[in-house]
Amino acid sequence: MSCLMVERCGQISFEGPDQNAIRVRMLAPASLGTTSNSSGPGTSPDVWVPFREDQNRSSDLSVAWKKSMPVLNRLWPGGGDRSLGANGGAGSGSESVRSASGSGSGSGAVPAWVWPLGAPVPCGGIPLELPALLKRIRTVWRARLALLGSRRTEVALEREDACSCFAGDGRLRGHTVILSERRGSYPLIDLRLLNNTAQQGETGSRRKLKRLLSFQRYCHASRLLSSLSTHTHTSLHLLDEDYHAQAGHMLSKVGTWNFDIFLFDRLTNGNSLVTLMCHLFNVYGLIQHFQLDMVKLHRFLGMIQEDYHTQNPYHNAVHAADVTQAMYCYLRESKLAELLTPLDVFLALMAAAAHDVDHPGVNQPFLIKTKHHLASLYQNTSVLESHHWRSTVGMLRESGLLSHLPPEETQDIEHQLGSLILATDISRQNEFLSRFRAHLDQQDLNLEDTHHRHFILQIALKCADICNPCRVWELSRQWSERVCEEFYRQGDLERKFDLEISPLCNQQSDSVPAIQIGFISYIVEPLFEEWMRFTDGSELTESMMGHLRKNKAHWRQLRQEPQPGSPLQEEVEGAEESGTP
C-alpha cells in the first residue's frame, strides 16, 4: 500500500522571505512503473512544492502537484483539485510521529515524518487535509489490488473447475467412484461472486464455503457478506432477507406435525439439517448445558450433512431433517417431555440427524450378495446401521465436539448413540415391537429409570424413521415416490449385473401403491398402534393415525385404478376403441 511522506522544512526561501514549503515523497511499488532515484527502489523523486501568500494558494498547490507528481496523476486520472483545504489553521511539527520507513533520501536531508492523521499540515497558513488525501490514495490503491486479486481468483477457479469436470468431488467406494452433487433442489451458487471482492483473497474449497455460508446464514451475518461484496453488482440471492424471514417463521412452527420439510430445505438453501439442529439445540439449551463450542458444533453438523448422498432420492439429508423434526414432536409428548434429561434430548436429536449418514442408496441384501467390504466388516449383521454409527463416532472425534468432556462420559455417549442408531434396523422390527407390546401389556414401564427411557427413545426413533405414511397426503406421497424410486434404481442395477432382483425393487411388477399398502399394513400400523397406547391417545398420535388411515385408503384407490402403460390400461383402451363394454 502507498504511503504519503511529508517533511516539515521550516523557513526556506524560494521567491520571497519567510516562506514555508513542504517536501512530498510518494512511495509506490515498482509495478506502477515509477522511476526511482537515490531514495531507493519503489519511490518517486522528491518534489518540493512552494507556497506564496500573495497568490491563490489552493489553486497554486493543485497545479504544482499535477505537474510534479506523476504517480498521483496515475492514481487520479481525472486531475483537478485534491482536497486541499482553504481554511486557516496550523499544527505543530513536533506532534508528528516518526515514520517506520526511515529518513528521506539524499545527503543532509531532513528526517521524514508522518503527519498525524487528525491534524492538517500547516504551510504558510494553508492547511493541507492530509486525512482526506490519505483516504483517497488508499481507496484507489485498494481498487487496484482488488482488480489484480480478482484476476488471480478467476484463474484459480477456472483451474479448479477444469479439474472438477473430470474428477468432481468423488468418493471411492469399492471399485466405483460416486460423484458428489449439490444437496437439495435449490439453484447453484456462482462462487465467483463471492471471490471477486477485495477482502476475500482465499479461494478455499467449495465444500468449506458452503459450510461457511450455512453458518453465517444461521448467525444472521448477511450484513458482513453484503459489505464484502460492495464492488459486485450482482445480487446474492442466498442472503435475501425474505428467505431469512420465511425460514424463521417456519422454525417457529417446527413443533407442528404438518411441517413441510421440502419447503424448509429450499428456504435454507439446502441446509435444512444444519439449520434445524442448531435451532433445536438452542431451544433445549444444549449448547450451554454441555458447554459446546459453536464452531465445533457447526463443523460436526456440516460434516453430517455433507456425508448424506444427494443422489439418493430418499436416504439424503432432507430425510434426516424430516426424521429429526418428527423426533422433536415425539419428545414434546406430555408423557415423555417432563422426564427427559438434557442427555436424553441430546442423544435423541443426534441419533435422528445421523441415523442414515453415508447411506449408499442400496439395502443390506445388496451389499451382502455383492460381497461389499462393509458386509464383510460387520459380518452381515446390521451392516448399514453399524456403518452409520461408526461414521458418526468418527465425525464426532474428528470435529472435537466432545473433546472437553471426560473420556468416560464421551465413551458412554458414543455407546448410547450406537444403541439408538442400531435400533433403526428394519430386520429387528419384530424384536422391538414384541418387547414394546410386552411392556405395555404388563404396565411396567418406569420412565424415571434410565434404561426404560432409553428404550422409549429407541421406539421413538423407529417411529420417526418410518413416519412418512402418517404425514399429510401431499408430503406422504412425495416420500413414498422417493423411496420407491430408490428401490427401482437398485433393481435396475441388479438387472444390469445379472443379479437376482431384490423384493420391492422390480419396477415392472412392484407398483408404488402396492409397496405402500404392504409397508403400512405390516410395518407402520402395528408400531404406531402400540405408540398410541403408550401416549394414551394424545392429540398428536390421533392426528398421525388419522392421516395413516386416509393415506392407506388413497393408495388402495390408486391401486385399483389402471396405471399408465399397464396391461389393464391397454385392455381398457382397446375396449373403448372397439366399442365393446
mmCIF file with all atom_site columns, N, CA, C and O in Angstrom, residues 242-283:
data_model
loop_
_atom_site.group_PDB
_atom_site.id
_atom_site.type_symbol
_atom_site.label_atom_id
_atom_site.label_alt_id
_atom_site.label_comp_id
_atom_site.label_asym_id
_atom_site.label_entity_id
_atom_site.label_seq_id
_atom_site.pdbx_PDB_ins_code
_atom_site.Cartn_x
_atom_site.Cartn_y
_atom_site.Cartn_z
_atom_site.occupancy
_atom_site.B_iso_or_equiv
_atom_site.pdbx_formal_charge
_atom_site.auth_seq_id
_atom_site.auth_comp_id
_atom_site.auth_asym_id
_atom_site.auth_atom_id
_atom_site.pdbx_PDB_model_num
ATOM 1   N N  . ASP A 1 242 ? -35.772 -11.941 2.739  1.00 0.00 ? 242 ASP A N  1
ATOM 2   C CA . ASP A 1 242 ? -37.069 -12.601 2.667  1.00 0.00 ? 242 ASP A CA 1
ATOM 3   C C  . ASP A 1 242 ? -36.961 -14.076 3.009  1.00 0.00 ? 242 ASP A C  1
ATOM 4   O O  . ASP A 1 242 ? -37.822 -14.634 3.697  1.00 0.00 ? 242 ASP A O  1
ATOM 5   N N  . TYR A 1 243 ? -35.887 -14.707 2.570  1.00 0.00 ? 243 TYR A N  1
ATOM 6   C CA . TYR A 1 243 ? -35.693 -16.118 2.889  1.00 0.00 ? 243 TYR A CA 1
ATOM 7   C C  . TYR A 1 243 ? -35.408 -16.297 4.372  1.00 0.00 ? 243 TYR A C  1
ATOM 8   O O  . TYR A 1 243 ? -35.847 -17.264 4.989  1.00 0.00 ? 243 TYR A O  1
ATOM 9   N N  . HIS A 1 244 ? -34.673 -15.365 4.964  1.00 0.00 ? 244 HIS A N  1
ATOM 10  C CA . HIS A 1 244 ? -34.447 -15.421 6.408  1.00 0.00 ? 244 HIS A CA 1
ATOM 11  C C  . HIS A 1 244 ? -35.777 -15.381 7.144  1.00 0.00 ? 244 HIS A C  1
ATOM 12  O O  . HIS A 1 244 ? -36.023 -16.150 8.081  1.00 0.00 ? 244 HIS A O  1
ATOM 13  N N  . ALA A 1 245 ? -36.635 -14.457 6.745  1.00 0.00 ? 245 ALA A N  1
ATOM 14  C CA . ALA A 1 245 ? -37.901 -14.277 7.447  1.00 0.00 ? 245 ALA A CA 1
ATOM 15  C C  . ALA A 1 245 ? -38.794 -15.503 7.294  1.00 0.00 ? 245 ALA A C  1
ATOM 16  O O  . ALA A 1 245 ? -39.417 -15.951 8.266  1.00 0.00 ? 245 ALA A O  1
ATOM 17  N N  . GLN A 1 246 ? -38.864 -16.065 6.095  1.00 0.00 ? 246 GLN A N  1
ATOM 18  C CA . GLN A 1 246 ? -39.724 -17.222 5.882  1.00 0.00 ? 246 GLN A CA 1
ATOM 19  C C  . GLN A 1 246 ? -39.202 -18.448 6.627  1.00 0.00 ? 246 GLN A C  1
ATOM 20  O O  . GLN A 1 246 ? -39.980 -19.200 7.224  1.00 0.00 ? 246 GLN A O  1
ATOM 21  N N  . ALA A 1 247 ? -37.884 -18.661 6.580  1.00 0.00 ? 247 ALA A N  1
ATOM 22  C CA . ALA A 1 247 ? -37.318 -19.796 7.312  1.00 0.00 ? 247 ALA A CA 1
ATOM 23  C C  . ALA A 1 247 ? -37.520 -19.616 8.810  1.00 0.00 ? 247 ALA A C  1
ATOM 24  O O  . ALA A 1 247 ? -37.829 -20.579 9.525  1.00 0.00 ? 247 ALA A O  1
ATOM 25  N N  . GLY A 1 248 ? -37.338 -18.379 9.309  1.00 0.00 ? 248 GLY A N  1
ATOM 26  C CA . GLY A 1 248 ? -37.575 -18.138 10.732 1.00 0.00 ? 248 GLY A CA 1
ATOM 27  C C  . GLY A 1 248 ? -39.027 -18.361 11.111 1.00 0.00 ? 248 GLY A C  1
ATOM 28  O O  . GLY A 1 248 ? -39.325 -18.875 12.199 1.00 0.00 ? 248 GLY A O  1
ATOM 29  N N  . HIS A 1 249 ? -39.931 -17.989 10.229 1.00 0.00 ? 249 HIS A N  1
ATOM 30  C CA . HIS A 1 249 ? -41.350 -18.236 10.508 1.00 0.00 ? 249 HIS A CA 1
ATOM 31  C C  . HIS A 1 249 ? -41.647 -19.730 10.561 1.00 0.00 ? 249 HIS A C  1
ATOM 32  O O  . HIS A 1 249 ? -42.431 -20.189 11.405 1.00 0.00 ? 249 HIS A O  1
ATOM 33  N N  . MET A 1 250 ? -41.032 -20.489 9.677  1.00 0.00 ? 250 MET A N  1
ATOM 34  C CA . MET A 1 250 ? -41.248 -21.931 9.707  1.00 0.00 ? 250 MET A CA 1
ATOM 35  C C  . MET A 1 250 ? -40.666 -22.554 10.965 1.00 0.00 ? 250 MET A C  1
ATOM 36  O O  . MET A 1 250 ? -41.250 -23.482 11.539 1.00 0.00 ? 250 MET A O  1
ATOM 37  N N  . LEU A 1 251 ? -39.515 -22.058 11.410 1.00 0.00 ? 251 LEU A N  1
ATOM 38  C CA . LEU A 1 251 ? -38.917 -22.606 12.630 1.00 0.00 ? 251 LEU A CA 1
ATOM 39  C C  . LEU A 1 251 ? -39.793 -22.348 13.848 1.00 0.00 ? 251 LEU A C  1
ATOM 40  O O  . LEU A 1 251 ? -39.761 -23.121 14.811 1.00 0.00 ? 251 LEU A O  1
ATOM 41  N N  . SER A 1 252 ? -40.566 -21.273 13.816 1.00 0.00 ? 252 SER A N  1
ATOM 42  C CA . SER A 1 252 ? -41.471 -21.021 14.942 1.00 0.00 ? 252 SER A CA 1
ATOM 43  C C  . SER A 1 252 ? -42.586 -22.056 15.019 1.00 0.00 ? 252 SER A C  1
ATOM 44  O O  . SER A 1 252 ? -43.239 -22.191 16.052 1.00 0.00 ? 252 SER A O  1
ATOM 45  N N  . LYS A 1 253 ? -42.804 -22.802 13.910 1.00 0.00 ? 253 LYS A N  1
ATOM 46  C CA . LYS A 1 253 ? -43.835 -23.846 13.882 1.00 0.00 ? 253 LYS A CA 1
ATOM 47  C C  . LYS A 1 253 ? -43.223 -25.220 13.676 1.00 0.00 ? 253 LYS A C  1
ATOM 48  O O  . LYS A 1 253 ? -43.894 -26.122 13.157 1.00 0.00 ? 253 LYS A O  1
ATOM 49  N N  . VAL A 1 254 ? -41.983 -25.381 14.096 1.00 0.00 ? 254 VAL A N  1
ATOM 50  C CA . VAL A 1 254 ? -41.304 -26.649 13.853 1.00 0.00 ? 254 VAL A CA 1
ATOM 51  C C  . VAL A 1 254 ? -41.909 -27.781 14.670 1.00 0.00 ? 254 VAL A C  1
ATOM 52  O O  . VAL A 1 254 ? -41.705 -28.957 14.351 1.00 0.00 ? 254 VAL A O  1
ATOM 53  N N  . GLY A 1 255 ? -42.675 -27.458 15.701 1.00 0.00 ? 255 GLY A N  1
ATOM 54  C CA . GLY A 1 255 ? -43.289 -28.496 16.526 1.00 0.00 ? 255 GLY A CA 1
ATOM 55  C C  . GLY A 1 255 ? -44.625 -28.982 16.017 1.00 0.00 ? 255 GLY A C  1
ATOM 56  O O  . GLY A 1 255 ? -45.244 -29.846 16.652 1.00 0.00 ? 255 GLY A O  1
ATOM 57  N N  . THR A 1 256 ? -45.099 -28.473 14.884 1.00 0.00 ? 256 THR A N  1
ATOM 58  C CA . THR A 1 256 ? -46.374 -28.909 14.317 1.00 0.00 ? 256 THR A CA 1
ATOM 59  C C  . THR A 1 256 ? -46.139 -30.081 13.362 1.00 0.00 ? 256 THR A C  1
ATOM 60  O O  . THR A 1 256 ? -45.099 -30.169 12.711 1.00 0.00 ? 256 THR A O  1
ATOM 61  N N  . TRP A 1 257 ? -47.136 -30.953 13.269 1.00 0.00 ? 257 TRP A N  1
ATOM 62  C CA . TRP A 1 257 ? -46.951 -32.178 12.508 1.00 0.00 ? 257 TRP A CA 1
ATOM 63  C C  . TRP A 1 257 ? -47.017 -31.954 10.998 1.00 0.00 ? 257 TRP A C  1
ATOM 64  O O  . TRP A 1 257 ? -46.493 -32.757 10.223 1.00 0.00 ? 257 TRP A O  1
ATOM 65  N N  . ASN A 1 258 ? -47.662 -30.873 10.553 1.00 0.00 ? 258 ASN A N  1
ATOM 66  C CA . ASN A 1 258 ? -47.757 -30.617 9.105  1.00 0.00 ? 258 ASN A CA 1
ATOM 67  C C  . ASN A 1 258 ? -46.587 -29.780 8.612  1.00 0.00 ? 258 ASN A C  1
ATOM 68  O O  . ASN A 1 258 ? -46.696 -29.087 7.595  1.00 0.00 ? 258 ASN A O  1
ATOM 69  N N  . PHE A 1 259 ? -45.462 -29.834 9.288  1.00 0.00 ? 259 PHE A N  1
ATOM 70  C CA . PHE A 1 259 ? -44.261 -29.083 8.901  1.00 0.00 ? 259 PHE A CA 1
ATOM 71  C C  . PHE A 1 259 ? -43.763 -29.581 7.553  1.00 0.00 ? 259 PHE A C  1
ATOM 72  O O  . PHE A 1 259 ? -43.511 -30.778 7.375  1.00 0.00 ? 259 PHE A O  1
ATOM 73  N N  . ASP A 1 260 ? -43.611 -28.666 6.590  1.00 0.00 ? 260 ASP A N  1
ATOM 74  C CA . ASP A 1 260 ? -43.183 -29.022 5.230  1.00 0.00 ? 260 ASP A CA 1
ATOM 75  C C  . ASP A 1 260 ? -41.651 -28.953 5.161  1.00 0.00 ? 260 ASP A C  1
ATOM 76  O O  . ASP A 1 260 ? -41.069 -27.891 4.997  1.00 0.00 ? 260 ASP A O  1
ATOM 77  N N  . ILE A 1 261 ? -41.011 -30.092 5.258  1.00 0.00 ? 261 ILE A N  1
ATOM 78  C CA . ILE A 1 261 ? -39.546 -30.118 5.269  1.00 0.00 ? 261 ILE A CA 1
ATOM 79  C C  . ILE A 1 261 ? -38.971 -29.803 3.898  1.00 0.00 ? 261 ILE A C  1
ATOM 80  O O  . ILE A 1 261 ? -37.849 -29.274 3.789  1.00 0.00 ? 261 ILE A O  1
ATOM 81  N N  . PHE A 1 262 ? -39.712 -30.085 2.834  1.00 0.00 ? 262 PHE A N  1
ATOM 82  C CA . PHE A 1 262 ? -39.222 -29.772 1.485  1.00 0.00 ? 262 PHE A CA 1
ATOM 83  C C  . PHE A 1 262 ? -39.158 -28.264 1.269  1.00 0.00 ? 262 PHE A C  1
ATOM 84  O O  . PHE A 1 262 ? -38.181 -27.751 0.712  1.00 0.00 ? 262 PHE A O  1
ATOM 85  N N  . LEU A 1 263 ? -40.172 -27.558 1.706  1.00 0.00 ? 263 LEU A N  1
ATOM 86  C CA . LEU A 1 263 ? -40.154 -26.100 1.607  1.00 0.00 ? 263 LEU A CA 1
ATOM 87  C C  . LEU A 1 263 ? -39.059 -25.514 2.482  1.00 0.00 ? 263 LEU A C  1
ATOM 88  O O  . LEU A 1 263 ? -38.345 -24.589 2.077  1.00 0.00 ? 263 LEU A O  1
ATOM 89  N N  . PHE A 1 264 ? -38.905 -26.056 3.680  1.00 0.00 ? 264 PHE A N  1
ATOM 90  C CA . PHE A 1 264 ? -37.870 -25.563 4.589  1.00 0.00 ? 264 PHE A CA 1
ATOM 91  C C  . PHE A 1 264 ? -36.476 -25.773 4.003  1.00 0.00 ? 264 PHE A C  1
ATOM 92  O O  . PHE A 1 264 ? -35.587 -24.928 4.158  1.00 0.00 ? 264 PHE A O  1
ATOM 93  N N  . ASP A 1 265 ? -36.280 -26.879 3.315  1.00 0.00 ? 265 ASP A N  1
ATOM 94  C CA . ASP A 1 265 ? -34.979 -27.143 2.703  1.00 0.00 ? 265 ASP A CA 1
ATOM 95  C C  . ASP A 1 265 ? -34.682 -26.141 1.598  1.00 0.00 ? 265 ASP A C  1
ATOM 96  O O  . ASP A 1 265 ? -33.537 -25.706 1.438  1.00 0.00 ? 265 ASP A O  1
ATOM 97  N N  . ARG A 1 266 ? -35.705 -25.753 0.846  1.00 0.00 ? 266 ARG A N  1
ATOM 98  C CA . ARG A 1 266 ? -35.491 -24.744 -0.188 1.00 0.00 ? 266 ARG A CA 1
ATOM 99  C C  . ARG A 1 266 ? -35.202 -23.377 0.425  1.00 0.00 ? 266 ARG A C  1
ATOM 100 O O  . ARG A 1 266 ? -34.350 -22.637 -0.072 1.00 0.00 ? 266 ARG A O  1
ATOM 101 N N  . LEU A 1 267 ? -35.900 -23.033 1.485  1.00 0.00 ? 267 LEU A N  1
ATOM 102 C CA . LEU A 1 267 ? -35.702 -21.727 2.109  1.00 0.00 ? 267 LEU A CA 1
ATOM 103 C C  . LEU A 1 267 ? -34.336 -21.612 2.778  1.00 0.00 ? 267 LEU A C  1
ATOM 104 O O  . LEU A 1 267 ? -33.807 -20.504 2.918  1.00 0.00 ? 267 LEU A O  1
ATOM 105 N N  . THR A 1 268 ? -33.776 -22.712 3.209  1.00 0.00 ? 268 THR A N  1
ATOM 106 C CA . THR A 1 268 ? -32.457 -22.694 3.839  1.00 0.00 ? 268 THR A CA 1
ATOM 107 C C  . THR A 1 268 ? -31.341 -23.019 2.861  1.00 0.00 ? 268 THR A C  1
ATOM 108 O O  . THR A 1 268 ? -30.223 -23.307 3.275  1.00 0.00 ? 268 THR A O  1
ATOM 109 N N  . ASN A 1 269 ? -31.671 -22.978 1.577  1.00 0.00 ? 269 ASN A N  1
ATOM 110 C CA . ASN A 1 269 ? -30.655 -23.205 0.548  1.00 0.00 ? 269 ASN A CA 1
ATOM 111 C C  . ASN A 1 269 ? -30.023 -24.594 0.660  1.00 0.00 ? 269 ASN A C  1
ATOM 112 O O  . ASN A 1 269 ? -28.826 -24.773 0.479  1.00 0.00 ? 269 ASN A O  1
ATOM 113 N N  . GLY A 1 270 ? -30.833 -25.582 0.993  1.00 0.00 ? 270 GLY A N  1
ATOM 114 C CA . GLY A 1 270 ? -30.342 -26.949 1.089  1.00 0.00 ? 270 GLY A CA 1
ATOM 115 C C  . GLY A 1 270 ? -29.647 -27.282 2.383  1.00 0.00 ? 270 GLY A C  1
ATOM 116 O O  . GLY A 1 270 ? -29.052 -28.347 2.498  1.00 0.00 ? 270 GLY A O  1
ATOM 117 N N  . ASN A 1 271 ? -29.715 -26.402 3.369  1.00 0.00 ? 271 ASN A N  1
ATOM 118 C CA . ASN A 1 271 ? -29.054 -26.636 4.663  1.00 0.00 ? 271 ASN A CA 1
ATOM 119 C C  . ASN A 1 271 ? -30.084 -26.859 5.769  1.00 0.00 ? 271 ASN A C  1
ATOM 120 O O  . ASN A 1 271 ? -29.941 -26.345 6.882  1.00 0.00 ? 271 ASN A O  1
ATOM 121 N N  . SER A 1 272 ? -31.120 -27.613 5.469  1.00 0.00 ? 272 SER A N  1
ATOM 122 C CA . SER A 1 272 ? -32.200 -27.813 6.434  1.00 0.00 ? 272 SER A CA 1
ATOM 123 C C  . SER A 1 272 ? -31.721 -28.552 7.675  1.00 0.00 ? 272 SER A C  1
ATOM 124 O O  . SER A 1 272 ? -32.143 -28.231 8.797  1.00 0.00 ? 272 SER A O  1
ATOM 125 N N  . LEU A 1 273 ? -30.843 -29.525 7.512  1.00 0.00 ? 273 LEU A N  1
ATOM 126 C CA . LEU A 1 273 ? -30.411 -30.314 8.663  1.00 0.00 ? 273 LEU A CA 1
ATOM 127 C C  . LEU A 1 273 ? -29.581 -29.472 9.624  1.00 0.00 ? 273 LEU A C  1
ATOM 128 O O  . LEU A 1 273 ? -29.816 -29.497 10.842 1.00 0.00 ? 273 LEU A O  1
ATOM 129 N N  . VAL A 1 274 ? -28.611 -28.727 9.115  1.00 0.00 ? 274 VAL A N  1
ATOM 130 C CA . VAL A 1 274 ? -27.770 -27.897 9.975  1.00 0.00 ? 274 VAL A CA 1
ATOM 131 C C  . VAL A 1 274 ? -28.603 -26.819 10.668 1.00 0.00 ? 274 VAL A C  1
ATOM 132 O O  . VAL A 1 274 ? -28.490 -26.591 11.872 1.00 0.00 ? 274 VAL A O  1
ATOM 133 N N  . THR A 1 275 ? -29.463 -26.143 9.909  1.00 0.00 ? 275 THR A N  1
ATOM 134 C CA . THR A 1 275 ? -30.272 -25.069 10.470 1.00 0.00 ? 275 THR A CA 1
ATOM 135 C C  . THR A 1 275 ? -31.223 -25.591 11.531 1.00 0.00 ? 275 THR A C  1
ATOM 136 O O  . THR A 1 275 ? -31.380 -24.991 12.597 1.00 0.00 ? 275 THR A O  1
ATOM 137 N N  . LEU A 1 276 ? -31.865 -26.713 11.250 1.00 0.00 ? 276 LEU A N  1
ATOM 138 C CA . LEU A 1 276 ? -32.818 -27.283 12.204 1.00 0.00 ? 276 LEU A CA 1
ATOM 139 C C  . LEU A 1 276 ? -32.124 -27.739 13.482 1.00 0.00 ? 276 LEU A C  1
ATOM 140 O O  . LEU A 1 276 ? -32.611 -27.484 14.592 1.00 0.00 ? 276 LEU A O  1
ATOM 141 N N  . MET A 1 277 ? -30.991 -28.395 13.352 1.00 0.00 ? 277 MET A N  1
ATOM 142 C CA . MET A 1 277 ? -30.276 -28.872 14.535 1.00 0.00 ? 277 MET A CA 1
ATOM 143 C C  . MET A 1 277 ? -29.784 -27.707 15.400 1.00 0.00 ? 277 MET A C  1
ATOM 144 O O  . MET A 1 277 ? -29.880 -27.760 16.636 1.00 0.00 ? 277 MET A O  1
ATOM 145 N N  . CYS A 1 278 ? -29.250 -26.674 14.783 1.00 0.00 ? 278 CYS A N  1
ATOM 146 C CA . CYS A 1 278 ? -28.807 -25.516 15.560 1.00 0.00 ? 278 CYS A CA 1
ATOM 147 C C  . CYS A 1 278 ? -29.974 -24.886 16.306 1.00 0.00 ? 278 CYS A C  1
ATOM 148 O O  . CYS A 1 278 ? -29.848 -24.479 17.467 1.00 0.00 ? 278 CYS A O  1
ATOM 149 N N  . HIS A 1 279 ? -31.112 -24.805 15.647 1.00 0.00 ? 279 HIS A N  1
ATOM 150 C CA . HIS A 1 279 ? -32.290 -24.226 16.289 1.00 0.00 ? 279 HIS A CA 1
ATOM 151 C C  . HIS A 1 279 ? -32.750 -25.078 17.472 1.00 0.00 ? 279 HIS A C  1
ATOM 152 O O  . HIS A 1 279 ? -33.033 -24.541 18.563 1.00 0.00 ? 279 HIS A O  1
ATOM 153 N N  . LEU A 1 280 ? -32.831 -26.369 17.287 1.00 0.00 ? 280 LEU A N  1
ATOM 154 C CA . LEU A 1 280 ? -33.300 -27.238 18.364 1.00 0.00 ? 280 LEU A CA 1
ATOM 155 C C  . LEU A 1 280 ? -32.300 -27.278 19.523 1.00 0.00 ? 280 LEU A C  1
ATOM 156 O O  . LEU A 1 280 ? -32.712 -27.377 20.699 1.00 0.00 ? 280 LEU A O  1
ATOM 157 N N  . PHE A 1 281 ? -31.020 -27.206 19.227 1.00 0.00 ? 281 PHE A N  1
ATOM 158 C CA . PHE A 1 281 ? -30.040 -27.151 20.303 1.00 0.00 ? 281 PHE A CA 1
ATOM 159 C C  . PHE A 1 281 ? -30.199 -25.878 21.120 1.00 0.00 ? 281 PHE A C  1
ATOM 160 O O  . PHE A 1 281 ? -30.005 -25.885 22.344 1.00 0.00 ? 281 PHE A O  1
ATOM 161 N N  . ASN A 1 282 ? -30.566 -24.795 20.470 1.00 0.00 ? 282 ASN A N  1
ATOM 162 C CA . ASN A 1 282 ? -30.823 -23.557 21.204 1.00 0.00 ? 282 ASN A CA 1
ATOM 163 C C  . ASN A 1 282 ? -32.124 -23.627 21.987 1.00 0.00 ? 282 ASN A C  1
ATOM 164 O O  . ASN A 1 282 ? -32.217 -23.089 23.096 1.00 0.00 ? 282 ASN A O  1
ATOM 165 N N  . VAL A 1 283 ? -33.140 -24.262 21.416 1.00 0.00 ? 283 VAL A N  1
ATOM 166 C CA . VAL A 1 283 ? -34.429 -24.388 22.104 1.00 0.00 ? 283 VAL A CA 1
ATOM 167 C C  . VAL A 1 283 ? -34.263 -25.134 23.415 1.00 0.00 ? 283 VAL A C  1
ATOM 168 O O  . VAL A 1 283 ? -34.807 -24.730 24.460 1.00 0.00 ? 283 VAL A O  1
#
